[in-house]
Amino acid sequence: MNSFYQEIANQHQNLLILPPKKLIHHFIDELFCVLFSTTSKSLGNVTIIEGKFTELEIQFNELVLDFAPESEESQWQTKTFFEALPGLHKKVIDDARTIFSKDPAAKTLEEVLYSYPGFFAIAIYRFSHQLWEQDLKLLARTISEYAHIKTSIEIHPGAQIGDDFAIDHGTGIVIGETAVIGNNVQIYQGVTLGALSVKKEEAFIKRHPTIEDNVVIYANSTILGGQTTVGRDSIIGGNVWLTYTVPSNSVVYHKNEMKVKDNNPFPEPIFYSI
């Protein structure tokens, strides 16, 4: 066992020392609470909000020091992220309003902010994408994985997603690193925007599809390939497997037949298209 212990010790010496994930999760929970909480009227006080953001900046800077050890760089990273927050907040609130407008089950905007996993996943994507753009890629991946743990929705922080994005239900959604999604797109549970190949040598090329504006993708559809584009104003039905480009205003659907037999001794089969 001594050689094994030495191997583990060497591993710890060679790997980057990172903060416990629970500290990152705590920061995200606190940030989410300040930006979107509906649980306390005290957050309606500007002085309290200023104090909260001061605390959040301190927390974030301490985290960034582990990912960008140079003090000047960590301070720049913190400043850049917090200066981006007003724009990110507007985008995420617009996403919430889009979800509310498209989902007949949503009775209030507060319901979306407070309880919708799709909203949480989109918000965390917006934050993690900002960090990805700041080249804090490992921190961005850790934050996006927190949303995956909580919602079973996996959105890579490198994906490019436009305004007014809506996820309905959401469980099992996977959106890959090089996916490009336009404005006013709605995606249902189980959708995969993936790659045709997972070869390591393709790491730096576009591997995931492009979804143009005003597209709806229904449950359990799989769209693969970096050269695959779904044209604007299209509808992709449930359970579709798509590996080629479809033009604007397309309707793509999967069709099979189900036979239902009744108790008639000489039944005529009944066919249902689904």
Short mmCIF file of C-alpha atoms in Angstrom, two decimals, residues 23-123:
data_model
loop_
_atom_site.label_atom_id
_atom_site.label_comp_id
_atom_site.label_asym_id
_atom_site.label_seq_id
_atom_site.Cartn_x
_atom_site.Cartn_y
_atom_site.Cartn_z
CA LEU A 23 -18.02 27.41 -1.57
CA ILE A 24 -18.77 27.91 -5.26
CA HIS A 25 -22.30 26.55 -4.79
CA HIS A 26 -22.82 28.89 -1.84
CA PHE A 27 -21.74 31.90 -3.89
CA ILE A 28 -24.15 30.98 -6.70
CA ASP A 29 -27.02 30.48 -4.25
CA GLU A 30 -26.34 33.86 -2.65
CA LEU A 31 -26.05 35.61 -6.03
CA PHE A 32 -29.26 33.98 -7.26
CA CYS A 33 -31.06 35.00 -4.07
CA VAL A 34 -30.03 38.66 -4.39
CA LEU A 35 -30.86 38.89 -8.09
CA PHE A 36 -34.09 36.89 -8.23
CA SER A 37 -35.36 36.13 -4.72
CA THR A 38 -39.01 36.63 -3.81
CA THR A 39 -38.50 35.56 -0.20
CA SER A 40 -37.73 38.78 1.68
CA LYS A 41 -38.97 42.36 1.51
CA SER A 42 -35.71 43.47 3.16
CA LEU A 43 -34.02 43.08 -0.22
CA GLY A 44 -36.15 45.99 -1.40
CA ASN A 45 -33.79 48.30 0.50
CA VAL A 46 -31.01 49.82 -1.65
CA THR A 47 -28.57 50.04 1.27
CA ILE A 48 -29.01 46.33 2.01
CA ILE A 49 -28.53 45.47 -1.66
CA GLU A 50 -25.31 47.50 -1.77
CA GLY A 51 -24.04 45.61 1.27
CA LYS A 52 -25.00 42.26 -0.28
CA PHE A 53 -23.09 43.04 -3.46
CA THR A 54 -20.03 44.08 -1.46
CA GLU A 55 -20.13 40.71 0.32
CA LEU A 56 -20.60 38.88 -2.98
CA GLU A 57 -17.62 40.64 -4.57
CA ILE A 58 -15.43 39.63 -1.62
CA GLN A 59 -16.61 36.01 -1.87
CA PHE A 60 -16.08 35.93 -5.61
CA ASN A 61 -12.60 37.45 -5.46
CA GLU A 62 -11.54 34.82 -2.93
CA LEU A 63 -12.79 32.10 -5.26
CA VAL A 64 -11.12 33.59 -8.32
CA LEU A 65 -7.77 33.72 -6.52
CA ASP A 66 -7.72 29.92 -6.74
CA PHE A 67 -8.33 30.00 -10.50
CA ALA A 68 -6.33 33.15 -11.30
CA PRO A 69 -3.67 33.30 -8.55
CA GLU A 70 -2.23 36.69 -9.50
CA SER A 71 -3.89 39.31 -7.29
CA GLU A 72 -4.19 41.94 -10.03
CA GLU A 73 -5.76 39.43 -12.43
CA SER A 74 -8.25 38.19 -9.84
CA GLN A 75 -9.32 41.76 -9.07
CA TRP A 76 -9.77 42.41 -12.82
CA GLN A 77 -11.79 39.22 -13.19
CA THR A 78 -14.05 40.19 -10.29
CA LYS A 79 -14.54 43.73 -11.61
CA THR A 80 -15.34 42.43 -15.11
CA PHE A 81 -17.89 39.89 -13.87
CA PHE A 82 -19.75 42.31 -11.61
CA GLU A 83 -19.80 45.02 -14.28
CA ALA A 84 -21.46 42.47 -16.57
CA LEU A 85 -24.18 41.62 -14.02
CA PRO A 86 -26.68 44.38 -14.98
CA GLY A 87 -26.76 43.12 -18.57
CA LEU A 88 -26.90 39.48 -17.45
CA HIS A 89 -29.73 40.27 -15.05
CA LYS A 90 -31.77 41.89 -17.81
CA LYS A 91 -31.23 38.90 -20.12
CA VAL A 92 -32.29 36.43 -17.43
CA ILE A 93 -35.40 38.41 -16.45
CA ASP A 94 -36.32 38.52 -20.14
CA ASP A 95 -35.83 34.74 -20.26
CA ALA A 96 -38.17 34.37 -17.27
CA ARG A 97 -40.83 36.54 -18.93
CA THR A 98 -40.50 34.44 -22.10
CA ILE A 99 -41.00 31.22 -20.12
CA PHE A 100 -44.03 32.74 -18.41
CA SER A 101 -45.55 33.89 -21.71
CA LYS A 102 -45.10 30.49 -23.38
CA ASP A 103 -46.12 28.14 -20.55
CA PRO A 104 -49.87 28.01 -19.81
CA ALA A 105 -49.10 26.23 -16.53
CA ALA A 106 -47.20 29.27 -15.21
CA LYS A 107 -49.60 31.46 -13.26
CA THR A 108 -47.19 34.23 -12.20
CA LEU A 109 -43.70 35.46 -12.96
CA GLU A 110 -42.82 34.76 -9.32
CA GLU A 111 -43.63 31.09 -9.90
CA VAL A 112 -41.06 30.97 -12.71
CA LEU A 113 -38.39 32.76 -10.67
CA TYR A 114 -39.00 30.69 -7.56
CA SER A 115 -39.65 27.16 -8.77
CA TYR A 116 -38.83 26.54 -12.44
CA PRO A 117 -35.73 24.37 -13.01
CA GLY A 118 -35.50 25.57 -16.61
CA PHE A 119 -35.21 29.16 -15.41
CA PHE A 120 -32.52 28.23 -12.88
CA ALA A 121 -30.53 26.37 -15.55
CA ILE A 122 -30.73 29.28 -17.99
CA ALA A 123 -29.69 31.81 -15.34
#
